Coordinates of C-alpha atoms and ligand atoms in Angstrom, one line a residue:
X19 CA 0.1 0.1 0.4
X20 CA 0.9 3.8 -0.6
X21 CA 1.4 6.2 2.7
X22 CA -0.9 8.8 0.8
X23 CA -3.9 5.6 0.7
X24 CA -2.8 4.6 4.4
X25 CA -3.1 7.8 6.2
X26 CA -6.6 8.8 3.8
X27 CA -8.4 5.6 5.0
X28 CA -7.1 5.9 8.7
X29 CA -7.5 9.5 9.3
X30 CA -10.9 9.6 7.6
X31 CA -9.2 12.2 5.2
X32 CA -9.4 12.8 1.4
X33 CA -6.0 11.4 -0.6
X34 CA -5.3 15.4 -1.3
X35 CA -5.9 15.8 2.7
X36 CA -3.1 13.2 3.0
X37 CA -1.4 14.7 0.6
X38 CA -0.9 17.7 2.3
X39 CA 0.1 16.8 5.4
X40 CA 2.4 14.5 4.2
X41 CA 4.1 18.5 2.2
X42 CA 3.6 19.7 5.7
X43 CA 6.2 17.2 6.9
X44 CA 3.7 16.0 9.8
X45 CA 4.3 12.0 8.1
X46 CA 6.8 9.8 10.4
X47 CA 7.2 6.3 9.2
X48 CA 9.1 4.2 11.2
X49 CA 10.2 7.2 12.9
X50 CA 11.6 9.0 9.8
X51 CA 9.9 12.5 8.4
X52 CA 8.7 11.0 4.3
X53 CA 7.2 13.8 2.0
X54 CA 6.4 11.2 -0.8
X55 CA 3.2 9.8 -0.7
X56 CA 3.7 7.0 -2.8
X57 CA 6.2 5.9 0.1
X58 CA 5.2 2.2 -0.1
X59 CA 4.1 0.4 3.5
X60 CA 2.7 -2.6 5.0
X61 CA 1.5 -3.8 7.9
X62 CA 4.4 -3.9 9.7
X63 CA 5.0 -0.5 9.1
X64 CA 5.2 2.1 11.8
X65 CA 2.7 4.9 10.8
X66 CA 2.9 7.9 12.1
X67 CA 0.5 11.4 12.1
X68 CA 1.8 14.8 13.9
X69 CA 2.2 12.9 17.9
X70 CA -0.1 10.3 17.2
X71 CA 0.4 6.9 16.0
X72 CA -1.7 6.0 13.6
X73 CA -0.4 2.5 12.5
X74 CA 1.5 0.5 15.3
X75 CA 3.4 -1.9 13.2
X76 CA 3.2 -5.6 13.5
X77 CA 6.2 -8.0 14.2
X78 CA 7.5 -9.6 10.6
X79 CA 7.8 -13.1 11.5
X80 CA 11.3 -15.2 9.5
X81 CA 11.9 -18.6 11.2
X82 CA 13.3 -21.9 9.7
X83 CA 12.2 -25.3 12.1
X84 CA 13.3 -28.7 12.1
X85 CA 10.6 -30.5 11.5
X86 CA 10.4 -34.3 12.7
X87 CA 9.1 -37.0 11.0
X88 CA 5.9 -37.6 11.8
X89 CA 4.9 -33.9 12.2
X90 CA 2.4 -32.4 9.9
X91 CA 2.8 -29.8 7.8
X92 CA 0.1 -27.8 8.8
X93 CA -0.7 -24.9 10.9
X94 CA -4.2 -26.4 11.7
X95 CA -4.9 -30.5 12.9
X96 CA -7.7 -32.2 13.8
X97 CA -5.3 -35.6 14.1
X98 CA -1.6 -35.3 13.9
X99 CA 0.4 -32.2 15.8
X100 CA 1.6 -29.9 13.8
X101 CA 5.1 -27.5 12.9
X102 CA 2.6 -25.0 14.4
X103 CA 2.6 -27.1 17.8
X104 CA 6.5 -27.0 18.2
X105 CA 7.1 -22.9 17.9
X106 CA 6.9 -20.8 21.4
X107 CA 5.6 -17.4 20.3
X108 CA 2.9 -15.1 21.2
X109 CA 2.0 -14.1 17.8
X110 CA 2.6 -17.5 16.4
X111 CA -1.4 -18.3 14.7
X112 CA -0.5 -15.4 12.2
X113 CA 2.1 -17.7 10.7
X114 CA 2.3 -19.9 7.4
X115 CA 4.8 -21.9 5.9
X116 CA 6.9 -21.1 2.9
X117 CA 7.3 -25.4 1.4
X118 CA 5.6 -28.1 3.2
X119 CA 7.8 -31.7 3.9
X120 CA 5.4 -34.7 4.2
X121 CA 4.5 -36.0 7.6
X122 CA 7.8 -38.5 7.4
X123 CA 10.1 -36.0 6.3
X124 CA 12.3 -34.1 8.4
X125 CA 14.4 -31.3 7.5
X126 CA 14.3 -27.6 7.1
X127 CA 11.4 -25.6 6.6
X128 CA 10.3 -21.5 6.6
X129 CA 7.0 -20.3 8.1
X130 CA 6.9 -16.4 8.3
X131 CA 3.7 -13.9 8.4
X132 CA 5.3 -11.7 6.2
X133 CA 3.1 -12.7 3.0
X134 CA 5.7 -11.2 0.0
X135 CA 8.3 -12.6 1.6
X136 CA 6.8 -16.2 1.2
X137 CA 5.4 -15.6 -2.0
X138 CA 8.7 -14.2 -3.3
X139 CA 10.4 -17.4 -2.3
X140 CA 7.4 -19.8 -4.1
X141 CA 7.2 -17.5 -7.7
X142 CA 10.7 -18.4 -8.1
X143 CA 10.3 -21.8 -7.1
X144 CA 12.1 -22.5 -9.7
X145 CA 15.6 -21.9 -9.3
X146 CA 16.0 -22.2 -5.3
X147 CA 17.1 -25.5 -5.4
X148 CA 16.3 -27.4 -2.6
X149 CA 18.7 -29.7 -1.4
X150 CA 17.1 -33.1 0.1
X151 CA 19.3 -36.3 1.5
X152 CA 17.2 -39.4 0.3
X153 CA 17.3 -43.1 1.8
X154 CA 16.1 -45.8 -0.9
X155 CA 15.1 -49.3 -0.7
X156 CA 17.8 -50.5 -2.4
X157 CA 20.9 -49.2 -4.2
X158 CA 20.5 -46.0 -6.0
X159 CA 21.6 -47.0 -9.8
X160 CA 24.2 -44.5 -11.2
X161 CA 21.8 -44.3 -14.5
X162 CA 19.1 -42.8 -12.1
X163 CA 22.3 -39.6 -12.2
X164 CA 20.5 -38.6 -16.0
X165 CA 17.4 -39.3 -15.7
X166 CA 16.8 -37.1 -12.8
X167 CA 18.8 -34.8 -15.0
X168 CA 16.5 -35.8 -18.4
X169 CA 13.0 -35.3 -16.6
X170 CA 9.6 -36.8 -15.5
X171 CA 7.1 -36.9 -17.2
X172 CA 4.6 -36.4 -14.6
X173 CA 0.7 -36.4 -16.2
X174 CA -1.6 -35.4 -13.4
X175 CA 0.4 -32.2 -13.9
X176 CA 1.6 -32.0 -17.4
X177 CA 5.1 -31.0 -16.8
X178 CA 8.2 -32.6 -17.2
X179 CA 10.6 -32.0 -14.1
X180 CA 13.2 -29.9 -14.3
X181 CA 17.0 -30.6 -14.4
X182 CA 18.0 -32.7 -11.4
X183 CA 21.4 -32.9 -10.2
X184 CA 21.6 -36.3 -8.3
X185 CA 24.6 -37.0 -6.5
X186 CA 25.1 -40.7 -5.4
X187 CA 26.6 -41.4 -1.4
X188 CA 27.2 -45.0 -1.5
X189 CA 24.1 -47.8 -1.1
X190 CA 21.6 -46.5 -0.9
X191 CA 21.9 -43.1 -0.2
X192 CA 22.0 -39.7 -2.8
X193 CA 21.6 -36.3 -2.1
X194 CA 19.4 -34.4 -4.8
X195 CA 19.0 -31.0 -5.1
X196 CA 15.6 -29.7 -7.2
X197 CA 14.7 -26.6 -8.6
X198 CA 11.1 -26.5 -7.7
X199 CA 8.8 -27.9 -5.4
X200 CA 5.7 -30.6 -6.7
X201 CA 3.5 -32.8 -4.9
X202 CA 6.0 -36.2 -3.0
X203 CA 8.5 -35.1 -6.1
X204 CA 11.3 -36.8 -4.5
X205 CA 9.3 -39.7 -4.0
X206 CA 7.2 -39.8 -7.5
X207 CA 11.1 -39.3 -9.4
X208 CA 13.0 -42.4 -7.2
X209 CA 9.1 -44.6 -8.4
X210 CA 10.1 -43.8 -11.9
X211 CA 14.0 -45.2 -11.4
X212 CA 12.1 -48.8 -10.2
X213 CA 13.2 -47.4 -6.3
X214 CA 11.4 -46.4 -3.4
X215 CA 12.5 -43.0 -0.8
X216 CA 12.3 -45.1 2.8
X217 CA 13.8 -41.5 5.2
X218 CA 14.2 -38.4 3.0
X219 CA 15.2 -35.2 5.1
X220 CA 15.5 -31.6 3.4
X221 CA 18.8 -30.3 4.3
X222 CA 18.4 -26.3 2.7
X223 CA 16.6 -24.1 0.9
X224 CA 18.1 -21.4 -1.0
X225 CA 20.9 -20.2 0.7
X226 CA 19.5 -21.6 4.4
X227 CA 21.0 -24.5 5.2
X228 CA 19.5 -26.2 7.9
X229 CA 22.3 -25.9 11.1
X230 CA 23.7 -28.8 12.8
X231 CA 22.9 -26.9 16.1
X232 CA 19.4 -27.2 15.5
X233 CA 18.2 -30.4 17.1
X234 CA 14.6 -31.7 15.4
X235 CA 11.8 -30.0 16.7
X236 CA 13.9 -27.4 17.3
X237 CA 13.3 -23.9 15.9
X238 CA 14.9 -20.1 15.9
X239 CA 14.1 -17.1 14.0
X240 CA 16.0 -16.4 11.1
X241 CA 18.7 -13.3 11.4
X242 CA 18.1 -10.7 9.3
X243 CA 21.2 -11.7 7.0
X244 CA 18.9 -14.7 6.3
X245 CA 15.9 -12.8 6.0
X246 CA 17.4 -10.9 3.0
X247 CA 19.9 -13.5 1.7
X248 CA 16.8 -16.1 1.2
X249 CA 14.7 -13.3 -0.8
X250 CA 17.5 -12.2 -2.7
X251 CA 18.0 -15.7 -3.9
X252 CA 14.6 -15.7 -5.4
Ligands
LIG16 N1 9.5 -34.8 -2.0 C1 8.5 -35.6 -2.1 O1 8.3 -36.7 -1.7 N2 8.6 -35.9 0.2 C2 8.8 -34.3 0.5 O2 8.3 -34.5 2.1 C3 9.0 -33.6 -0.3 C4 9.6 -33.3 -1.3

C-alpha cells in the first residue's frame, strides 16, 4: 500500500488532505519524516501523524524449524501434531509455511507471517534450489543420475520435471537438488527409476541451510541477513 492511501483511510481524510499533511512534514514512517505520498508501507510499518500513532507495526516473523518425522506441515489439524505445535511464540497463529514437507519427511521448514516474502520465495521456486538427503530401499543405480537430469513427465500435472542433480553417496543414499517443488516430487522421481524412498530429509532451501546445532523439533528466528539472503536468492 502507498502512504497517502493509508493516511487517508486511517484518518478518514481525503487523499488530497493526506498529501498536504505529508508535504507539511507531519508524517513519520518508522520514525523518519517522509514527504513522498507514494512511499510503500505495509502492516509491519509504523506510521505517525503529528504526535499520534496511525498504525502500530505488527511483528514480522521469519523462522526456520527442524521438522521431525511424524509432524504435519500444517498450521492446524485435528489428528496430528503440526509444526505450529512446536513453536512457542505469542504471535505464532499469524504464521504460514513457505514450502511444506510430507509428514514422514524431516528437515528444514520456513515459516513467516510476511506474505510478500514467502511469495517471493515461492514464485521463484524454479530457481531456489532445495537439497534433500535421500535413503532408498534398494541401492541407487548410477543410471538414475542421468534420468533425474533429463526430467520425468508427470501426467497428473502435465509437466516435465526440471533438471535435478542427483549425487550418489554410496549404497542406498543420495543427495538430490531440486529447483521446483511438486507434490511428493522426490518420492515420485525415485519411483520412476524403480526404487523407493524410505527416508527423506531437507537440508537446505536456497541460501538457508539447516544448522547442525538445530535439533529435530527445534526452531529459531532467521537473522536479518538470512531474511535478505533468502529473498535475494529468489
Ligand atoms: N518430495 C517428497 O516426496 N516429499 C517431501 O516431503 C518433499 C519433497
